[in-house]
Short mmCIF file of C-alpha atoms in Angstrom, two decimals:
data_model
loop_
_atom_site.label_atom_id
_atom_site.label_comp_id
_atom_site.label_asym_id
_atom_site.label_seq_id
_atom_site.Cartn_x
_atom_site.Cartn_y
_atom_site.Cartn_z
CA MET Q 1 -35.71 -104.99 246.23
CA ALA Q 2 -34.60 -106.83 243.09
CA LYS Q 3 -31.96 -109.49 243.36
CA ILE Q 4 -28.39 -108.19 242.96
CA LYS Q 5 -26.10 -110.26 240.74
CA ASP Q 6 -22.57 -110.10 239.35
CA LEU Q 7 -21.18 -108.58 242.53
CA ASP Q 8 -17.66 -108.97 241.12
CA ARG Q 9 -18.43 -106.43 238.38
CA ILE Q 10 -18.24 -102.66 238.89
CA THR Q 11 -21.23 -100.65 240.05
CA ALA Q 12 -20.94 -97.45 238.00
CA LEU Q 13 -22.20 -94.28 239.69
CA TYR Q 14 -22.55 -91.67 236.96
CA GLU Q 15 -22.70 -87.92 237.68
CA ARG Q 16 -23.04 -85.05 235.22
CA LEU Q 17 -23.32 -81.28 235.69
CA SER Q 18 -23.75 -78.60 233.00
CA ARG Q 19 -23.82 -74.82 233.23
CA ASP Q 20 -27.61 -74.88 232.91
CA ASP Q 21 -27.83 -77.22 235.90
CA GLU Q 22 -25.66 -74.88 237.97
CA LEU Q 23 -28.40 -72.27 237.77
CA GLN Q 24 -30.71 -74.58 239.72
CA GLY Q 25 -28.53 -74.44 242.82
CA GLU Q 26 -26.63 -77.01 244.90
CA SER Q 27 -29.08 -79.89 244.42
CA ASN Q 28 -27.44 -80.98 241.15
CA SER Q 29 -23.83 -80.30 242.16
CA ILE Q 30 -21.31 -83.09 241.56
CA SER Q 31 -20.62 -83.51 245.29
CA ASN Q 32 -24.34 -83.76 246.03
CA GLN Q 33 -24.85 -86.35 243.30
CA LYS Q 34 -21.91 -88.44 244.55
CA ASN Q 35 -23.19 -88.46 248.14
CA PHE Q 36 -26.71 -89.26 246.98
CA LEU Q 37 -25.60 -92.17 244.76
CA GLU Q 38 -23.18 -93.61 247.33
CA GLU Q 39 -25.88 -93.62 250.00
CA TYR Q 40 -28.31 -95.39 247.66
CA ALA Q 41 -25.69 -97.99 246.65
CA ARG Q 42 -24.73 -98.68 250.28
CA LYS Q 43 -28.36 -99.09 251.43
CA ASN Q 44 -29.14 -101.47 248.57
CA GLY Q 45 -26.05 -103.66 248.96
CA TYR Q 46 -24.08 -102.59 245.90
CA THR Q 47 -20.32 -103.03 246.15
CA ASN Q 48 -17.22 -102.43 244.00
CA ILE Q 49 -18.34 -98.84 243.42
CA LYS Q 50 -16.67 -96.56 240.87
CA HIS Q 51 -17.56 -92.96 240.00
CA TYR Q 52 -17.73 -91.73 236.38
CA THR Q 53 -18.04 -87.96 236.32
CA ASP Q 54 -18.54 -85.22 233.72
CA ASP Q 55 -18.42 -81.71 235.14
CA GLY Q 56 -19.42 -78.87 232.81
CA TYR Q 57 -20.87 -80.98 229.96
CA THR Q 58 -24.28 -80.48 228.37
CA GLY Q 59 -26.67 -83.42 228.21
CA ARG Q 60 -26.87 -83.04 224.43
CA ASN Q 61 -23.22 -84.02 224.11
CA PHE Q 62 -22.56 -87.77 224.45
CA LYS Q 63 -18.81 -87.48 223.77
CA ARG Q 64 -18.16 -86.68 227.41
CA PRO Q 65 -14.92 -88.21 228.76
CA GLY Q 66 -16.51 -89.77 231.84
CA PHE Q 67 -19.44 -91.17 229.88
CA GLN Q 68 -17.16 -92.54 227.15
CA GLN Q 69 -14.94 -94.24 229.76
CA MET Q 70 -18.02 -95.84 231.28
CA LEU Q 71 -19.15 -97.09 227.85
CA SER Q 72 -15.68 -98.54 227.24
CA ASP Q 73 -15.84 -100.46 230.54
CA ILE Q 74 -19.34 -101.67 229.66
CA GLU Q 75 -18.10 -102.98 226.30
CA ASN Q 76 -15.32 -104.84 228.17
CA ASN Q 77 -17.88 -106.43 230.53
CA LYS Q 78 -16.41 -104.67 233.58
CA ILE Q 79 -19.68 -103.04 234.69
CA GLY Q 80 -22.73 -104.82 236.09
CA ALA Q 81 -24.92 -101.82 237.00
CA VAL Q 82 -25.22 -98.12 236.15
CA ILE Q 83 -26.90 -95.84 238.68
CA VAL Q 84 -27.79 -92.17 238.08
CA LYS Q 85 -29.73 -89.62 240.10
CA ASP Q 86 -32.30 -89.19 237.30
CA MET Q 87 -32.67 -89.84 233.58
CA SER Q 88 -31.54 -86.32 232.61
CA ARG Q 89 -28.07 -87.02 234.08
CA LEU Q 90 -27.52 -89.66 231.40
CA GLY Q 91 -28.48 -87.19 228.65
CA ARG Q 92 -31.11 -84.92 227.13
CA ASN Q 93 -31.54 -86.51 223.71
CA TYR Q 94 -34.36 -89.03 223.99
CA LEU Q 95 -33.21 -91.13 221.00
CA GLN Q 96 -29.63 -91.42 222.27
CA VAL Q 97 -30.66 -92.14 225.88
CA GLY Q 98 -33.18 -94.73 224.67
CA PHE Q 99 -30.47 -96.37 222.54
CA TYR Q 100 -28.20 -96.87 225.59
CA THR Q 101 -30.90 -97.92 228.07
CA ASP Q 102 -32.84 -100.18 225.67
CA MET Q 103 -30.06 -101.56 223.48
CA VAL Q 104 -26.49 -101.16 224.76
CA PHE Q 105 -27.04 -101.85 228.47
CA PRO Q 106 -29.28 -104.95 228.04
CA LYS Q 107 -26.89 -106.40 225.44
CA ARG Q 108 -24.08 -106.33 228.06
CA ASN Q 109 -26.35 -107.43 230.93
CA VAL Q 110 -26.00 -104.07 232.64
CA ARG Q 111 -28.69 -103.06 235.10
CA PHE Q 112 -29.76 -99.41 234.81
CA ILE Q 113 -31.28 -97.44 237.69
CA ALA Q 114 -32.52 -93.83 237.67
CA ILE Q 115 -33.37 -93.28 241.33
CA ASN Q 116 -35.61 -90.20 241.29
CA ASN Q 117 -37.56 -91.45 238.26
CA ASN Q 118 -38.17 -94.88 239.81
CA VAL Q 119 -36.62 -96.59 236.75
CA ASP Q 120 -34.96 -99.97 237.25
CA THR Q 121 -34.46 -102.30 234.26
CA GLU Q 122 -34.46 -105.37 236.55
CA SER Q 123 -37.37 -104.35 238.74
CA GLU Q 124 -39.83 -106.99 239.92
CA ASN Q 125 -42.52 -104.67 238.53
CA PRO Q 126 -41.49 -104.04 234.86
CA SER Q 127 -44.45 -101.74 234.19
CA GLN Q 128 -42.85 -99.02 236.30
CA ASN Q 129 -40.27 -98.58 233.50
CA ASP Q 130 -42.93 -97.85 230.85
CA PHE Q 131 -42.77 -94.13 231.60
CA ALA Q 132 -39.02 -93.91 230.90
CA PRO Q 133 -39.36 -92.99 227.17
CA PHE Q 134 -41.66 -90.10 228.08
CA LEU Q 135 -39.13 -88.90 230.64
CA ASN Q 136 -36.46 -88.90 227.94
CA ILE Q 137 -38.68 -86.83 225.62
CA MET Q 138 -39.44 -84.32 228.40
CA ASN Q 139 -35.74 -84.01 229.20
CA GLU Q 140 -35.08 -83.23 225.54
CA TRP Q 141 -37.90 -80.66 225.49
CA TYR Q 142 -36.33 -79.03 228.53
CA SER Q 143 -32.98 -78.86 226.75
CA LYS Q 144 -34.57 -77.40 223.60
CA ASP Q 145 -36.52 -74.82 225.61
CA THR Q 146 -33.35 -73.79 227.47
CA SER Q 147 -31.47 -73.51 224.18
CA ASN Q 148 -34.17 -71.27 222.68
CA LYS Q 149 -34.23 -69.04 225.76
CA ILE Q 150 -30.44 -68.62 225.67
CA LYS Q 151 -30.60 -67.82 221.93
CA SER Q 152 -33.27 -65.20 222.57
CA ILE Q 153 -31.25 -63.56 225.35
CA PHE Q 154 -28.07 -63.51 223.26
CA SER Q 155 -29.92 -62.13 220.23
CA SER Q 156 -31.45 -59.35 222.33
CA ARG Q 157 -28.06 -58.39 223.76
CA MET Q 158 -26.42 -58.43 220.33
CA GLN Q 159 -29.13 -56.17 218.88
CA GLU Q 160 -28.06 -53.64 221.50
CA GLY Q 161 -24.44 -53.96 220.34
CA LYS Q 162 -23.26 -56.04 223.31
CA ARG Q 163 -20.70 -58.79 222.79
CA CYS Q 164 -21.82 -62.24 223.92
CA SER Q 165 -18.80 -64.18 222.69
CA GLY Q 166 -15.46 -64.38 224.46
CA SER Q 167 -13.65 -64.47 221.12
CA ILE Q 168 -11.36 -61.46 220.72
CA PRO Q 169 -9.86 -60.54 217.31
CA TYR Q 170 -6.08 -60.95 217.16
CA GLY Q 171 -4.58 -57.48 217.63
CA TYR Q 172 -7.03 -56.49 220.38
CA TYR Q 173 -7.59 -57.33 224.04
CA ARG Q 174 -10.23 -56.64 226.70
CA LYS Q 175 -9.86 -55.25 230.17
CA SER Q 176 -11.35 -57.17 233.09
CA GLU Q 177 -13.40 -54.12 234.15
CA ASP Q 178 -14.65 -53.44 230.60
CA LYS Q 179 -15.48 -56.56 228.63
CA GLN Q 180 -17.43 -54.77 225.89
CA THR Q 181 -14.66 -52.53 224.52
CA LEU Q 182 -11.77 -53.72 222.36
CA TYR Q 183 -8.39 -52.16 223.11
CA VAL Q 184 -5.48 -52.17 220.64
CA ASP Q 185 -2.67 -54.52 221.64
CA PRO Q 186 0.64 -52.70 220.93
CA ILE Q 187 2.51 -55.83 219.79
CA SER Q 188 0.07 -58.06 217.88
CA SER Q 189 -1.61 -55.05 216.19
CA LYS Q 190 1.67 -54.43 214.33
CA ILE Q 191 1.47 -57.95 212.87
CA VAL Q 192 -2.09 -57.24 211.72
CA VAL Q 193 -0.96 -54.07 209.95
CA ARG Q 194 1.92 -55.96 208.38
CA ILE Q 195 -0.39 -58.69 207.05
CA PHE Q 196 -2.63 -56.09 205.39
CA GLU Q 197 0.36 -54.20 203.97
CA MET Q 198 1.88 -57.40 202.53
CA THR Q 199 -1.46 -58.26 200.91
CA ALA Q 200 -1.79 -54.74 199.52
CA ASN Q 201 1.69 -55.16 198.01
CA GLY Q 202 0.76 -58.37 196.20
CA VAL Q 203 1.91 -61.09 198.62
CA ASN Q 204 -0.51 -64.05 198.83
CA THR Q 205 -1.64 -65.78 202.03
CA TYR Q 206 0.67 -68.77 201.54
CA GLU Q 207 3.72 -66.53 201.34
CA ILE Q 208 2.56 -64.42 204.32
CA ALA Q 209 2.04 -67.53 206.46
CA ASP Q 210 5.45 -68.88 205.42
CA THR Q 211 7.17 -65.57 206.25
CA LEU Q 212 5.58 -65.28 209.71
CA THR Q 213 6.44 -68.92 210.45
CA LYS Q 214 10.10 -68.45 209.46
CA GLU Q 215 10.32 -65.32 211.61
CA LYS Q 216 8.88 -67.29 214.54
CA VAL Q 217 5.95 -64.94 215.09
CA LEU Q 218 3.54 -66.42 217.64
CA THR Q 219 0.20 -67.53 216.17
CA PRO Q 220 -2.93 -65.75 217.50
CA SER Q 221 -3.73 -68.60 219.93
CA ALA Q 222 -0.12 -68.87 221.17
CA TYR Q 223 0.09 -65.09 221.61
CA ALA Q 224 -3.14 -65.03 223.64
CA MET Q 225 -1.86 -67.87 225.87
CA GLU Q 226 1.30 -65.91 226.65
CA TYR Q 227 -0.03 -62.35 226.97
CA HIS Q 228 -3.81 -62.62 227.50
CA PRO Q 229 -4.51 -66.03 229.07
CA GLU Q 230 -7.95 -64.90 230.24
CA GLN Q 231 -9.22 -64.84 226.62
CA VAL Q 232 -7.80 -68.19 225.45
CA HIS Q 233 -10.32 -70.51 223.76
CA ARG Q 234 -8.00 -72.79 221.81
CA ARG Q 235 -4.91 -74.14 223.48
CA VAL Q 236 -1.77 -74.77 221.44
CA PRO Q 237 1.79 -75.71 222.46
CA THR Q 238 3.70 -72.89 224.16
CA GLY Q 239 5.62 -70.80 221.63
CA TYR Q 240 3.66 -72.21 218.66
CA CYS Q 241 4.65 -70.31 215.48
CA LYS Q 242 3.20 -72.40 212.64
CA TRP Q 243 1.00 -69.98 210.67
CA THR Q 244 -1.49 -71.25 208.08
CA PRO Q 245 -3.02 -69.46 205.05
CA SER Q 246 -6.49 -69.84 206.61
CA ALA Q 247 -5.32 -67.99 209.75
CA VAL Q 248 -4.11 -65.12 207.56
CA GLN Q 249 -7.39 -65.14 205.61
CA MET Q 250 -9.41 -64.90 208.83
CA ILE Q 251 -7.47 -61.75 209.79
CA LEU Q 252 -7.98 -60.23 206.32
CA ASN Q 253 -11.74 -60.86 206.55
CA ARG Q 254 -12.32 -59.11 209.91
CA GLN Q 255 -13.89 -55.67 209.66
CA GLU Q 256 -13.19 -55.18 213.36
CA TYR Q 257 -9.78 -53.86 212.32
CA LEU Q 258 -11.58 -50.84 210.83
CA GLY Q 259 -13.07 -50.06 214.24
CA HIS Q 260 -16.48 -51.66 213.61
CA THR Q 261 -18.37 -54.30 215.60
CA ILE Q 262 -19.99 -57.19 213.72
CA LEU Q 263 -22.15 -59.55 215.77
CA ARG Q 264 -24.13 -62.72 215.01
CA LYS Q 265 -21.67 -64.07 212.44
CA THR Q 266 -22.97 -67.61 213.01
CA ILE Q 267 -26.24 -69.06 214.28
CA GLY Q 268 -27.19 -72.51 215.59
CA THR Q 269 -29.12 -74.79 213.25
CA ASN Q 270 -29.50 -77.89 215.43
CA PHE Q 271 -29.52 -77.74 219.23
CA LYS Q 272 -28.84 -81.49 219.50
CA LEU Q 273 -25.69 -81.49 217.38
CA ASN Q 274 -24.53 -77.95 218.20
CA LYS Q 275 -24.27 -77.28 214.46
CA ARG Q 276 -23.84 -73.71 213.30
CA ARG Q 277 -23.87 -71.93 209.97
CA LYS Q 278 -22.41 -68.66 208.78
CA THR Q 279 -24.91 -65.81 208.54
CA THR Q 280 -25.41 -63.48 205.60
CA LYS Q 281 -24.71 -59.76 205.90
CA ASP Q 282 -28.45 -59.12 206.26
CA GLU Q 283 -28.61 -61.43 209.29
CA GLN Q 284 -25.64 -59.85 211.07
CA TYR Q 285 -25.66 -56.86 213.43
CA PHE Q 286 -23.29 -54.10 212.30
CA PHE Q 287 -22.21 -51.22 214.56
CA PRO Q 288 -19.73 -48.73 213.04
CA ASN Q 289 -16.90 -46.94 214.86
CA THR Q 290 -17.18 -48.69 218.23
CA HIS Q 291 -13.47 -48.91 219.04
CA GLU Q 292 -10.04 -47.74 217.88
CA PRO Q 293 -9.18 -49.03 214.38
CA ILE Q 294 -5.90 -50.81 213.65
CA ILE Q 295 -5.87 -50.20 209.89
CA SER Q 296 -7.18 -47.41 207.67
CA GLN Q 297 -10.04 -47.74 205.19
CA GLU Q 298 -7.59 -47.02 202.37
CA LEU Q 299 -5.32 -49.92 203.37
CA TRP Q 300 -8.33 -52.23 203.81
CA ASP Q 301 -9.66 -51.37 200.33
CA LYS Q 302 -6.28 -51.87 198.69
CA ALA Q 303 -5.71 -55.21 200.42
CA GLN Q 304 -9.22 -56.48 199.58
CA LYS Q 305 -8.84 -55.43 195.95
CA ASN Q 306 -5.44 -57.10 195.67
CA ARG Q 307 -6.77 -60.37 197.11
CA ARG Q 308 -8.66 -60.88 193.86
CA PHE Q 309 -5.43 -60.75 191.88
CA LEU Q 310 -3.29 -62.93 194.10
CA SER Q 311 -2.30 -66.16 192.40
CA ARG Q 312 -2.95 -69.69 193.46
CA LYS Q 313 -0.33 -71.54 195.46
CA ASN Q 314 0.95 -73.86 192.75
CA ASP Q 315 0.99 -71.42 189.83
CA SER Q 316 4.35 -70.82 188.25
CA ALA Q 317 5.94 -67.36 188.49
CA LYS Q 318 5.77 -67.11 184.70
CA MET Q 319 2.03 -67.73 184.62
CA GLN Q 320 1.44 -65.34 187.55
CA GLU Q 321 3.28 -62.60 185.70
CA LYS Q 322 1.34 -63.07 182.46
CA ALA Q 323 -2.20 -63.48 183.89
CA ILE Q 324 -2.51 -59.81 184.84
CA PHE Q 325 -6.32 -59.73 184.42
CA SER Q 326 -6.92 -62.63 186.82
CA GLY Q 327 -9.66 -61.79 189.33
CA LEU Q 328 -11.15 -58.98 187.23
CA LEU Q 329 -13.07 -60.87 184.53
CA TYR Q 330 -16.72 -61.87 185.03
CA CYS Q 331 -19.15 -63.73 182.79
CA LEU Q 332 -22.11 -61.64 181.57
CA ASP Q 333 -24.57 -64.56 181.61
CA CYS Q 334 -23.83 -66.42 184.86
CA SER Q 335 -21.88 -63.70 186.77
CA LYS Q 336 -19.14 -66.21 187.63
CA ARG Q 337 -15.46 -65.36 187.36
CA LEU Q 338 -13.32 -66.25 184.38
CA THR Q 339 -10.29 -68.33 185.30
CA TYR Q 340 -7.07 -68.27 183.30
CA LYS Q 341 -5.68 -71.31 181.52
CA TYR Q 342 -3.40 -72.22 178.65
CA GLN Q 343 -5.11 -73.28 175.42
CA PRO Q 344 -2.91 -75.68 173.42
CA ASN Q 345 -2.35 -74.82 169.76
CA LYS Q 346 -0.43 -76.71 167.07
CA SER Q 347 2.84 -74.88 167.66
CA THR Q 348 2.50 -73.27 171.09
CA SER Q 349 0.17 -72.63 174.02
CA THR Q 350 -1.86 -69.44 174.42
CA LEU Q 351 -2.94 -67.87 177.69
CA GLY Q 352 -6.63 -67.06 177.87
CA TYR Q 353 -9.58 -66.70 180.26
CA LEU Q 354 -12.57 -69.04 180.42
CA CYS Q 355 -15.86 -68.95 182.36
CA ILE Q 356 -15.39 -71.08 185.48
CA ASP Q 357 -18.90 -72.54 185.01
CA TYR Q 358 -18.07 -73.84 181.53
CA ASP Q 359 -17.12 -77.48 181.09
CA GLY Q 360 -17.59 -78.28 177.44
CA LYS Q 361 -21.03 -79.62 176.55
CA ARG Q 362 -21.65 -80.59 180.18
CA GLY Q 363 -21.14 -77.06 181.55
CA LYS Q 364 -23.90 -74.81 182.84
CA CYS Q 365 -22.63 -71.84 180.80
CA THR Q 366 -21.05 -71.14 177.43
CA SER Q 367 -17.31 -70.61 177.13
CA HIS Q 368 -17.06 -66.79 177.22
CA TYR Q 369 -13.41 -67.31 176.36
CA ILE Q 370 -11.09 -64.39 175.63
CA ASN Q 371 -7.44 -64.51 174.66
CA ASN Q 372 -5.02 -62.65 176.94
CA ASN Q 373 -3.32 -60.83 174.05
CA ASP Q 374 -6.68 -59.81 172.54
CA LEU Q 375 -7.79 -58.45 175.91
CA LYS Q 376 -4.58 -56.44 176.28
CA ALA Q 377 -5.13 -54.93 172.84
CA ILE Q 378 -8.75 -54.01 173.63
CA VAL Q 379 -7.87 -52.38 176.96
CA LEU Q 380 -4.87 -50.57 175.46
CA GLU Q 381 -6.97 -49.08 172.66
CA TYR Q 382 -9.70 -48.09 175.11
CA LEU Q 383 -7.21 -46.29 177.38
CA ARG Q 384 -5.68 -44.44 174.41
CA VAL Q 385 -9.12 -43.18 173.37
CA ILE Q 386 -9.87 -41.98 176.90
CA SER Q 387 -6.42 -40.38 177.24
CA LYS Q 388 -6.99 -38.44 174.01
CA LYS Q 389 -10.40 -37.17 175.20
CA ILE Q 390 -8.97 -36.01 178.53
CA ILE Q 391 -6.01 -34.24 177.00
CA GLU Q 392 -8.13 -32.50 174.34
CA ASP Q 393 -10.98 -31.39 176.66
CA GLU Q 394 -10.77 -32.55 180.26
CA GLU Q 395 -13.78 -30.56 181.48
CA SER Q 396 -16.14 -31.98 178.85
CA PHE Q 397 -14.92 -35.53 179.57
CA ILE Q 398 -15.61 -35.10 183.32
CA LYS Q 399 -19.14 -33.82 182.64
CA GLU Q 400 -19.83 -36.70 180.22
CA LEU Q 401 -18.54 -39.34 182.67
CA LYS Q 402 -20.54 -37.91 185.57
CA SER Q 403 -23.66 -37.78 183.43
CA LYS Q 404 -23.30 -41.43 182.37
CA TRP Q 405 -22.60 -42.55 185.95
CA ASP Q 406 -25.61 -40.70 187.36
CA GLY Q 407 -27.80 -41.93 184.50
CA ASN Q 408 -26.88 -45.57 185.11
CA GLN Q 409 -27.40 -45.17 188.86
CA ASN Q 410 -30.82 -43.55 188.32
CA LYS Q 411 -31.88 -46.29 185.89
CA LYS Q 412 -30.95 -48.97 188.40
CA THR Q 413 -32.73 -47.17 191.24
CA ILE Q 414 -35.91 -46.73 189.20
CA GLN Q 415 -35.88 -50.39 188.10
CA ASP Q 416 -35.29 -51.61 191.67
CA LYS Q 417 -38.16 -49.45 192.97
CA THR Q 418 -40.46 -50.78 190.24
CA ASP Q 419 -39.52 -54.37 191.08
CA LEU Q 420 -40.00 -53.66 194.80
CA ASN Q 421 -43.49 -52.20 194.27
CA GLY Q 422 -44.44 -55.23 192.18
CA LEU Q 423 -43.26 -57.66 194.85
CA GLN Q 424 -45.07 -55.77 197.61
CA GLN Q 425 -48.28 -55.87 195.58
CA ARG Q 426 -47.88 -59.61 195.01
CA PHE Q 427 -47.32 -60.16 198.74
CA LYS Q 428 -50.66 -58.45 199.49
CA GLU Q 429 -52.40 -60.54 196.80
CA LEU Q 430 -51.03 -63.74 198.36
CA ASP Q 431 -52.31 -62.61 201.77
CA LYS Q 432 -55.81 -62.29 200.31
CA LEU Q 433 -55.55 -65.64 198.51
CA ILE Q 434 -54.45 -67.43 201.70
CA SER Q 435 -57.26 -65.79 203.70
CA THR Q 436 -59.87 -66.74 201.07
CA LEU Q 437 -58.46 -70.25 200.86
CA TYR Q 438 -58.86 -70.74 204.60
CA GLU Q 439 -62.43 -69.41 204.58
CA ASN Q 440 -63.39 -71.76 201.75
CA TYR Q 441 -61.88 -74.69 203.63
CA VAL Q 442 -63.67 -73.83 206.89
CA ASN Q 443 -66.97 -73.45 205.00
CA GLN Q 444 -66.36 -76.86 203.37
CA LEU Q 445 -66.21 -75.31 199.90
CA LEU Q 446 -62.75 -76.75 199.31
CA PRO Q 447 -61.58 -80.35 199.91
CA GLU Q 448 -58.82 -80.79 202.49
CA ARG Q 449 -56.38 -82.24 199.95
CA GLN Q 450 -56.68 -79.21 197.65
CA TYR Q 451 -56.52 -76.83 200.62
CA ILE Q 452 -53.24 -78.34 201.86
CA SER Q 453 -51.72 -78.39 198.36
CA LEU Q 454 -52.64 -74.77 197.56
CA MET Q 455 -51.67 -73.54 201.01
CA LYS Q 456 -48.17 -75.02 200.63
CA LYS Q 457 -47.84 -73.44 197.19
CA TYR Q 458 -48.95 -69.96 198.32
CA ASP Q 459 -46.94 -70.12 201.51
CA LYS Q 460 -43.76 -71.02 199.63
CA GLU Q 461 -44.29 -68.23 197.10
CA GLN Q 462 -44.98 -65.71 199.85
CA LYS Q 463 -41.77 -66.66 201.66
CA ASP Q 464 -39.80 -66.25 198.42
CA VAL Q 465 -41.43 -62.88 197.74
CA GLU Q 466 -40.74 -61.73 201.29
CA ALA Q 467 -37.04 -62.64 200.94
CA LYS Q 468 -36.80 -60.72 197.63
CA ILE Q 469 -38.52 -57.69 199.20
CA LYS Q 470 -35.94 -57.65 201.98
CA VAL Q 471 -33.03 -57.81 199.51
CA LEU Q 472 -34.45 -55.04 197.31
CA THR Q 473 -35.32 -52.86 200.32
CA ASP Q 474 -31.71 -53.08 201.52
CA THR Q 475 -30.45 -52.45 197.97
CA THR Q 476 -32.51 -49.27 197.53
CA LYS Q 477 -31.32 -48.01 200.91
CA ASN Q 478 -27.70 -48.61 199.90
CA GLU Q 479 -28.27 -46.87 196.57
CA LYS Q 480 -29.34 -43.70 198.40
CA GLN Q 481 -26.16 -43.84 200.47
CA SER Q 482 -23.83 -44.90 197.60
CA PRO Q 483 -20.92 -42.51 196.99
CA LYS Q 484 -20.69 -40.39 193.87
CA ALA Q 485 -18.23 -41.40 191.18
CA ASN Q 486 -14.74 -40.13 191.99
CA VAL Q 487 -14.19 -38.80 188.48
CA LYS Q 488 -11.26 -36.55 189.38
CA LYS Q 489 -9.32 -39.44 190.87
CA PHE Q 490 -9.96 -41.49 187.73
CA VAL Q 491 -8.78 -38.61 185.52
CA GLU Q 492 -5.59 -38.25 187.55
CA LEU Q 493 -4.87 -41.97 187.11
CA ILE Q 494 -5.46 -41.74 183.35
CA LYS Q 495 -3.04 -38.80 183.19
CA LYS Q 496 -0.48 -40.92 185.02
CA TYR Q 497 -0.71 -43.55 182.27
CA LYS Q 498 -1.56 -41.30 179.31
CA TYR Q 499 -0.97 -42.82 175.90
CA PRO Q 500 0.27 -46.14 177.32
CA THR Q 501 2.32 -48.33 175.00
CA GLU Q 502 1.72 -51.56 176.93
CA ILE Q 503 -0.62 -53.00 179.55
CA THR Q 504 1.22 -53.68 182.80
CA GLN Q 505 0.10 -55.33 186.02
CA GLU Q 506 0.43 -52.04 187.93
CA LEU Q 507 -1.76 -50.21 185.39
CA VAL Q 508 -4.46 -52.91 185.49
CA ARG Q 509 -4.64 -52.98 189.29
CA GLU Q 510 -4.90 -49.20 189.60
CA LEU Q 511 -7.37 -48.47 186.80
CA ILE Q 512 -9.68 -51.48 186.52
CA ASP Q 513 -12.19 -52.86 189.03
CA LYS Q 514 -14.18 -55.23 186.85
CA ILE Q 515 -14.44 -56.43 183.23
CA ILE Q 516 -17.64 -58.05 181.95
CA VAL Q 517 -17.03 -60.59 179.17
CA TYR Q 518 -19.76 -61.28 176.58
CA GLN Q 519 -20.04 -64.38 174.48
CA ALA Q 520 -17.76 -63.66 171.50
CA GLU Q 521 -19.41 -62.82 168.18
CA GLY Q 522 -17.82 -63.63 164.85
CA LYS Q 523 -14.69 -65.62 164.12
CA ASN Q 524 -10.93 -65.09 163.87
CA LYS Q 525 -10.08 -61.45 162.99
CA ASN Q 526 -13.75 -60.43 163.04
CA LYS Q 527 -14.32 -61.77 166.55
CA LYS Q 528 -15.82 -59.22 168.99
CA TYR Q 529 -16.01 -59.47 172.80
CA TRP Q 530 -18.14 -56.37 173.41
CA ARG Q 531 -21.44 -54.87 172.28
CA ASN Q 532 -22.22 -51.28 171.44
CA LYS Q 533 -24.70 -49.51 173.66
#
């Protein structure tokens, strides 16, 4: 046995248990580890023992309270030795574990012992520690393998429509005997409806959050703590009523309130850091009509449409009132939105809309600027022309509009199918090229350097083509299911505003979904913002 020194310093016995370890039975339990370490310390003459424990913490996480306390005592020279059952108790990231055992501990003259791995940094036979780095790597591999298996199990369950997360949308709750179904909560669901109604009526998220805070409405986390403590994941002070705009936005984004189930909203990107990213719609699992809805589709659509119009927090009431087209204008060339701003003139300032991707000569796009008054005049004239057509011959107008709608839809469908066929053909060609490339390399007809270079090029192109095929396949499916133009509803709205004399905010929000802005042609009075087709 190696010589024991610094008996006045603490002998740290470190224990850790994670949920994965619990599956292996009692051998890794905290009580078992404590007994095991105490017996070892007593037999080998270690005194001044102190336990540092982390129960329920993964080995990939080094911000464990017990571990951090032990590190703090090491930095303050209070600890002379650290003893663990095995290397995996210290952690399952080989770089991090190696940093502590090879750098931090020796710097503070701390002896490290991993009993079951026969690792002792002050052993009389130093060669027995040479295997420690490999043990760290194997522990990390174990952690990675476990992470992949759990991901696979969760993904399989979610594909079947089963919930794997304990997160419950505000407005719903789960019963202990039925953890897959969402049930409408009679109290919080009313707040959800109110949030959507306020948004549909033109109230922005800042104002909604301020109103709920002033009325002392419990936040989602505070409400869960009081009424559904079994589904609490984020603890807040009791009676917490401080709402934030982001909390309101999260509620407005959740399609669960329509009665649908959306799973796999985020996926892990790094098992060591527990980093996650938001998934795209194509990566998510969508199951319609799985539970009772809280809001109607009509209210959802109105609220989502109005969110585009709602002003920014610091905009003045005067600017909010004037910028009635905000959220509707899009640039033809870059597809970005046009944002409103005042353009200074010699005598006054004029409200207009400018491509958000334009920044003078440094911008990625051209200005695509349109004056607010010019836009009002264009829209007003357009609505007068349509009103006249409807009043003179409504039936002919409906037929013409339906014909144009169907024609545009058919053109898009045909073009998408043509593009899809072309991509599928290219994917097959790349398959043949990659196969031929490999054969030439095996038969020594192609140098290794060229083989690697061409293989990377073809592989990258094939991945890009595959991604485009998936997007177009989904698009063509959606086109088949896309609803027909609701011409009658549009005609009724036009009749409501027939021969308008001015463009109002109410008119714009009811009649217009989107305005595409071209780069203006001509100057001054001859300037045009549209093109004839």
